[in-house]
Amino acid sequence: MRPIKLEMAAFGPYKEHTILDFTQFNNQSLFLVSGPTGSGKTTIFDAIAYALYDSPSGESRNKDAFKSDFATDMDLCKVAFTFEVNGKEYYIERIPNQTGPGARGPKNIASSVLFRDGDIVTTKIKEANQEIAELLSINYEQFKQIVMLPQGEFKRLLESDSKNKEVIFRNIFGTEVILAFQEQLQKQVAQLNKKVEHNQVRLQSSLAYLPTLEDEELTNLVETEDYSAIIQRLSLLQQKRIEETNKINEEQTKQTLKTRALERHHEEKGVLEDLEEKIKQLADKETEFNLLEIKIKQFENAQACLEAKHQLDNEKEEEMTLAAHLLDTTNAINETKEKITAINSSFVHVEKDYQALPEWREQEQQLKENIAVFKQLDQLQEELDLLTSKDQTNQLDLDNLILELAQVEQDSKAIAQTIKKIQDSHIQISEIKEKLTKQKTIQTSHETRENDLNRMARLLDNYEQAKLNMQTEEQIFNSKNKAFTEATHQFNQNIAGLLASKMEENQACPVCGSLDHPAPAPLINHAPTEADLQILQVDVSEAQMNYSQAAARVGSLNNQLRELENQLSIQRSSLSDKQVEIQIKKAEVHEKITDLNIQLEELQIMTQTEETIQSKQTDLRKKEKTLLIRQAQLETDQERNKNEKVKKENQYQLLEKSVLDLEHARLEEEIKDLSEKIKETEKNYPLLKSQITDLEKQLAIYENTLSSQEKQIQAIKKRMILAEKNYQEKLSQAQLDENFEDQLLPIDQVESSRAKLSEYQDTVKITHSRYQEQLTVVASFGEHLDAQTLQNQLQESFKIADQLKREYQHLATQLDAISQVLTTMKTTYEEGQLLMDKFGHLQRISDIANGKSTETGRLSFERYVLAIYYEEIVLAANQRLAQMTANRYLLQRSERESKGAGAKGLELDVFDHYTGQIRSVKTLSGGESFKASLALALGLSDVMQQQSGGVQIDTLFIDEGFGTLDSESLEQAIQTLAELNANGRMIGIISHVDELKTRIPAHIKVTHSTSGSQAEIIV
């Protein structure tokens, strides 16, 4: 990522719209951000961090507090940042939450974003943040460690302990998944521990369900909570209870069989006595049911007589009905015969007319043929009128066609002339283009000549200016040299006075060695000192150097002028004349080129219409051909119409002669009358004939019906005789007279009596059968016992069975309780053993993974992985630190054992080559700490670039820290940053160190006032 332009408005201390165009630095990509404390230097980095990651550069600032305190509610706070990644530009604009300008005054404005990637624009904050993170291949935490080192956080990575470094590196290298694995292990261990504890509670609680067994050994085992031995003892007790239960169960079975035998003997004896009693009761009812059976028989005989009488009555009723139908049929036959006679009298006349129909149709056809002649005459007249109209239309079309052909011929001639002009224009265009090429070549030559003359003029101006500068430098040098010479002379003259001023009494003179000093040399007032001479000498040297450089500049320019004079074959004195001359020539050529271009444009405009003109010529030729074809068609149609008209006229004359003596109206009337007569006859004849046929068919049906009815009456009379005979026989058989109906009863009463009689008869039969069977059953028991004896034996058997049942239930209850507790304890104990094994194994893995095991020196999985990255970072950092500390210090991962069980493995030590000792980085001085921190940050940046798939980090921002360095350390740090800068990385530094201002020429200068801060780039 490389910044291109940063724009801020109402952001932090910057109230006004501030633009920082980083392209102004050109190739000076090492720059300093300088300004008073609190003026807004760090805010520039905040703006970049906020634009890219929606967060400030440091942890002490809040993104929603970015709006300038100098701004009003009608000012909009925003940041826009243009940057480059892999040679492609991107633009992002962010607006934080704020009270900002609205259409009707201040309003609440929600945060927003606009991220532009070429033609793709993203306006959703979450999506924009994700796209930028993917584009840069680093997240916000990584950005703070390898691109932007915020104020107050520079040394945090260097001096932090393993736990803090773990948090920092976790965010950078994305080892959250390993941490999640460690936490998952701890969670599983805790869950297993709870399950183990729960398992113990279940074992203890299961013992509460044991019944009182009065077993001393089991009681002792429960007190010691030896669950394995308890399970063994319960298994033994369970087996004993099973054996005791089985024994009682066998005794119960025997007693149950005995009791059931006594019960059955008692029951079967009771059943036999009940059957004997029931037989007596049935014998008492035998007379009653014999009378009921006789009464039912009398009813059945009377019912048979009644059915015979009903049959006789039905036959009589049917005979009367058929007699009535026979009378109706006879009347219908007489009426039908009368209708047939009446219709036959009308049919005779209609039949006579029907026979005359062929003659009438022939007359009608002759009349119609005469009428058709008149219609043909009308049609021929219409056709003659149509032919006359077509002839007139064709003649009009033919006249118009001749005029159109004449116009087409005229247009074709005009287009042919235009095409000839266009063809001539092509030749002229080629000639003009050749002339233009020649003139442009001349124009290029003049422009080259003019550029050379202008370059010579500029060089001549520079030469004259250099001469003036050389003369000035010469005067300065002569002046300073003269002053230095005079000062040297005065200093030499004053040497004796200086020596004399330092002599004391009885001290040998340094010149003559005499101890007597009668006339010591006096000091000259205002004579220069040796230091003054040194200053003057430096001034003279600088002036001489400046004069020499100016003279060299004049010589160089003079040589260049001579080369141009030889190259252009002109003298300096004639340069102005040559410039005027070349301007005149250029103007002449430009005028010629303009005239030629105008001519060329006119001709090209004409040639541009060539295709259109040729298309028109083609269209005219097609149109002429079409018109000629149309003319031939019209002439042919005209001739054909003329012949057709003559033919139709001849036909009309012939037809007109054939009907000359006939009247059209009379013929129509005769045809109408004859047609109506034919239609009436054709209608009435089939109608009357159909009516006669229908009546004859109906008469035949009636006659058939009459015959059938007569036969049915004869049959009924025979059935009546048989029915009468059957009725009398039924009365005789039942020994009843005509009053037999007195013997009839209601049907429901008869059915009820039948049911009672049947039930009684069935009961008698079944009861006698069961009685015989029961005698056999009772005899099978052998010993004959009375009822009382059986009852006593049953009571004794019940008493024994009840005692056995109570003993069985007691043992079964104990066995069930023991079995349930034993099953529960076995299952729980086995689960507990599995849980304990799994818990021990998993706890060991968790302790190792989470750095709680002494086996691995309390180094967690995550810190082990991070330590690998850390070694790479330290190795890369030492390359920088060795340079910045003249090979004195080297960083190394601490291997010292620390107290306690806290996080270990990521602390740093420093090896001092001067002392040969290893010590903590916290013992470094402020300047040494800064250099170590900077080296570590740069090392981290290098490793991060490798770990991020080789992503190129082209920018580094450092906020403060250089104030702790001495001049030598500052020089070393700057040298390191300069090497990074030379490799193409842009480096920005915020610092108050004055020496940096002189060492780094490219500045972002920040100033502030009562109305806010301003920033500008100074190169």
PDB file of C-alpha atoms in Angstrom, residues 637-734:
ATOM      1  CA  ASP A 637     -53.218  -4.734 -71.209  1.00  0.00           C
ATOM      2  CA  GLN A 638     -54.624  -1.993 -73.424  1.00  0.00           C
ATOM      3  CA  GLU A 639     -54.552  -4.237 -76.517  1.00  0.00           C
ATOM      4  CA  ARG A 640     -56.035  -7.193 -74.557  1.00  0.00           C
ATOM      5  CA  ASN A 641     -58.906  -5.003 -73.214  1.00  0.00           C
ATOM      6  CA  LYS A 642     -59.692  -3.791 -76.746  1.00  0.00           C
ATOM      7  CA  ASN A 643     -60.033  -7.367 -78.088  1.00  0.00           C
ATOM      8  CA  GLU A 644     -62.102  -8.444 -75.065  1.00  0.00           C
ATOM      9  CA  LYS A 645     -64.468  -5.489 -75.552  1.00  0.00           C
ATOM     10  CA  VAL A 646     -65.166  -6.403 -79.207  1.00  0.00           C
ATOM     11  CA  LYS A 647     -65.892 -10.007 -78.184  1.00  0.00           C
ATOM     12  CA  LYS A 648     -68.325  -8.963 -75.433  1.00  0.00           C
ATOM     13  CA  GLU A 649     -70.184  -6.583 -77.760  1.00  0.00           C
ATOM     14  CA  ASN A 650     -70.781  -9.407 -80.305  1.00  0.00           C
ATOM     15  CA  GLN A 651     -72.124 -11.705 -77.538  1.00  0.00           C
ATOM     16  CA  TYR A 652     -74.505  -8.992 -76.351  1.00  0.00           C
ATOM     17  CA  GLN A 653     -75.983  -8.474 -79.826  1.00  0.00           C
ATOM     18  CA  LEU A 654     -76.648 -12.211 -80.328  1.00  0.00           C
ATOM     19  CA  LEU A 655     -78.396 -12.650 -76.934  1.00  0.00           C
ATOM     20  CA  GLU A 656     -80.451  -9.523 -77.437  1.00  0.00           C
ATOM     21  CA  LYS A 657     -81.921 -10.929 -80.701  1.00  0.00           C
ATOM     22  CA  SER A 658     -82.971 -14.261 -78.966  1.00  0.00           C
ATOM     23  CA  VAL A 659     -85.334 -12.568 -76.424  1.00  0.00           C
ATOM     24  CA  LEU A 660     -86.508  -9.702 -78.556  1.00  0.00           C
ATOM     25  CA  ASP A 661     -90.279 -10.746 -78.435  1.00  0.00           C
ATOM     26  CA  LEU A 662     -90.416 -11.614 -74.659  1.00  0.00           C
ATOM     27  CA  GLU A 663     -91.365  -9.507 -71.629  1.00  0.00           C
ATOM     28  CA  HIS A 664     -89.131  -9.864 -68.636  1.00  0.00           C
ATOM     29  CA  ALA A 665     -91.791  -8.927 -65.983  1.00  0.00           C
ATOM     30  CA  ARG A 666     -94.459 -11.377 -67.269  1.00  0.00           C
ATOM     31  CA  LEU A 667     -91.965 -14.214 -67.285  1.00  0.00           C
ATOM     32  CA  GLU A 668     -91.073 -13.494 -63.650  1.00  0.00           C
ATOM     33  CA  GLU A 669     -94.769 -13.620 -62.588  1.00  0.00           C
ATOM     34  CA  GLU A 670     -95.419 -16.950 -64.379  1.00  0.00           C
ATOM     35  CA  ILE A 671     -92.336 -18.526 -62.783  1.00  0.00           C
ATOM     36  CA  LYS A 672     -93.479 -17.356 -59.333  1.00  0.00           C
ATOM     37  CA  ASP A 673     -97.006 -18.840 -59.645  1.00  0.00           C
ATOM     38  CA  LEU A 674     -95.774 -22.156 -61.039  1.00  0.00           C
ATOM     39  CA  SER A 675     -93.073 -22.467 -58.321  1.00  0.00           C
ATOM     40  CA  GLU A 676     -95.610 -21.936 -55.522  1.00  0.00           C
ATOM     41  CA  LYS A 677     -97.939 -24.566 -56.998  1.00  0.00           C
ATOM     42  CA  ILE A 678     -95.081 -27.101 -57.247  1.00  0.00           C
ATOM     43  CA  LYS A 679     -93.959 -26.377 -53.644  1.00  0.00           C
ATOM     44  CA  GLU A 680     -97.506 -26.766 -52.254  1.00  0.00           C
ATOM     45  CA  THR A 681     -97.975 -30.116 -54.009  1.00  0.00           C
ATOM     46  CA  GLU A 682     -94.553 -31.376 -52.964  1.00  0.00           C
ATOM     47  CA  LYS A 683     -95.421 -30.404 -49.381  1.00  0.00           C
ATOM     48  CA  ASN A 684     -98.992 -31.832 -49.117  1.00  0.00           C
ATOM     49  CA  TYR A 685     -98.497 -35.164 -50.911  1.00  0.00           C
ATOM     50  CA  PRO A 686     -95.879 -36.699 -48.539  1.00  0.00           C
ATOM     51  CA  LEU A 687     -97.659 -35.155 -45.533  1.00  0.00           C
ATOM     52  CA  LEU A 688    -101.032 -36.788 -46.306  1.00  0.00           C
ATOM     53  CA  LYS A 689     -99.384 -40.027 -47.313  1.00  0.00           C
ATOM     54  CA  SER A 690     -97.444 -40.068 -44.045  1.00  0.00           C
ATOM     55  CA  GLN A 691    -100.615 -39.418 -42.026  1.00  0.00           C
ATOM     56  CA  ILE A 692    -102.439 -42.311 -43.757  1.00  0.00           C
ATOM     57  CA  THR A 693     -99.438 -44.608 -43.112  1.00  0.00           C
ATOM     58  CA  ASP A 694     -99.268 -43.608 -39.426  1.00  0.00           C
ATOM     59  CA  LEU A 695    -103.013 -44.191 -38.944  1.00  0.00           C
ATOM     60  CA  GLU A 696    -102.853 -47.612 -40.644  1.00  0.00           C
ATOM     61  CA  LYS A 697     -99.923 -48.575 -38.376  1.00  0.00           C
ATOM     62  CA  GLN A 698    -101.868 -47.393 -35.303  1.00  0.00           C
ATOM     63  CA  LEU A 699    -104.939 -49.392 -36.422  1.00  0.00           C
ATOM     64  CA  ALA A 700    -102.811 -52.529 -36.734  1.00  0.00           C
ATOM     65  CA  ILE A 701    -101.407 -51.957 -33.217  1.00  0.00           C
ATOM     66  CA  TYR A 702    -104.919 -51.531 -31.797  1.00  0.00           C
ATOM     67  CA  GLU A 703    -106.148 -54.728 -33.497  1.00  0.00           C
ATOM     68  CA  ASN A 704    -103.148 -56.679 -32.128  1.00  0.00           C
ATOM     69  CA  THR A 705    -103.812 -55.259 -28.662  1.00  0.00           C
ATOM     70  CA  LEU A 706    -107.478 -56.278 -28.873  1.00  0.00           C
ATOM     71  CA  SER A 707    -106.545 -59.849 -29.784  1.00  0.00           C
ATOM     72  CA  SER A 708    -104.015 -60.007 -26.898  1.00  0.00           C
ATOM     73  CA  GLN A 709    -106.533 -58.668 -24.384  1.00  0.00           C
ATOM     74  CA  GLU A 710    -109.177 -61.229 -25.436  1.00  0.00           C
ATOM     75  CA  LYS A 711    -106.619 -64.029 -24.885  1.00  0.00           C
ATOM     76  CA  GLN A 712    -105.648 -62.608 -21.438  1.00  0.00           C
ATOM     77  CA  ILE A 713    -109.344 -62.583 -20.334  1.00  0.00           C
ATOM     78  CA  GLN A 714    -109.724 -66.248 -21.293  1.00  0.00           C
ATOM     79  CA  ALA A 715    -106.579 -67.097 -19.274  1.00  0.00           C
ATOM     80  CA  ILE A 716    -107.783 -65.171 -16.207  1.00  0.00           C
ATOM     81  CA  LYS A 717    -111.147 -66.954 -16.254  1.00  0.00           C
ATOM     82  CA  LYS A 718    -109.304 -70.287 -16.163  1.00  0.00           C
ATOM     83  CA  ARG A 719    -107.094 -69.088 -13.218  1.00  0.00           C
ATOM     84  CA  MET A 720    -110.232 -67.916 -11.371  1.00  0.00           C
ATOM     85  CA  ILE A 721    -111.718 -71.433 -11.555  1.00  0.00           C
ATOM     86  CA  LEU A 722    -108.461 -72.917 -10.162  1.00  0.00           C
ATOM     87  CA  ALA A 723    -108.253 -70.293  -7.383  1.00  0.00           C
ATOM     88  CA  GLU A 724    -111.859 -71.013  -6.337  1.00  0.00           C
ATOM     89  CA  LYS A 725    -111.080 -74.726  -6.202  1.00  0.00           C
ATOM     90  CA  ASN A 726    -107.901 -74.160  -4.106  1.00  0.00           C
ATOM     91  CA  TYR A 727    -109.802 -71.962  -1.650  1.00  0.00           C
ATOM     92  CA  GLN A 728    -112.450 -74.596  -1.013  1.00  0.00           C
ATOM     93  CA  GLU A 729    -109.800 -77.302  -0.561  1.00  0.00           C
ATOM     94  CA  LYS A 730    -107.968 -75.194   2.084  1.00  0.00           C
ATOM     95  CA  LEU A 731    -111.191 -74.696   4.059  1.00  0.00           C
ATOM     96  CA  SER A 732    -111.927 -78.411   3.926  1.00  0.00           C
ATOM     97  CA  GLN A 733    -108.436 -79.425   5.028  1.00  0.00           C
ATOM     98  CA  ALA A 734    -108.513 -77.004   7.979  1.00  0.00           C
TER      99      ALA A 734
END
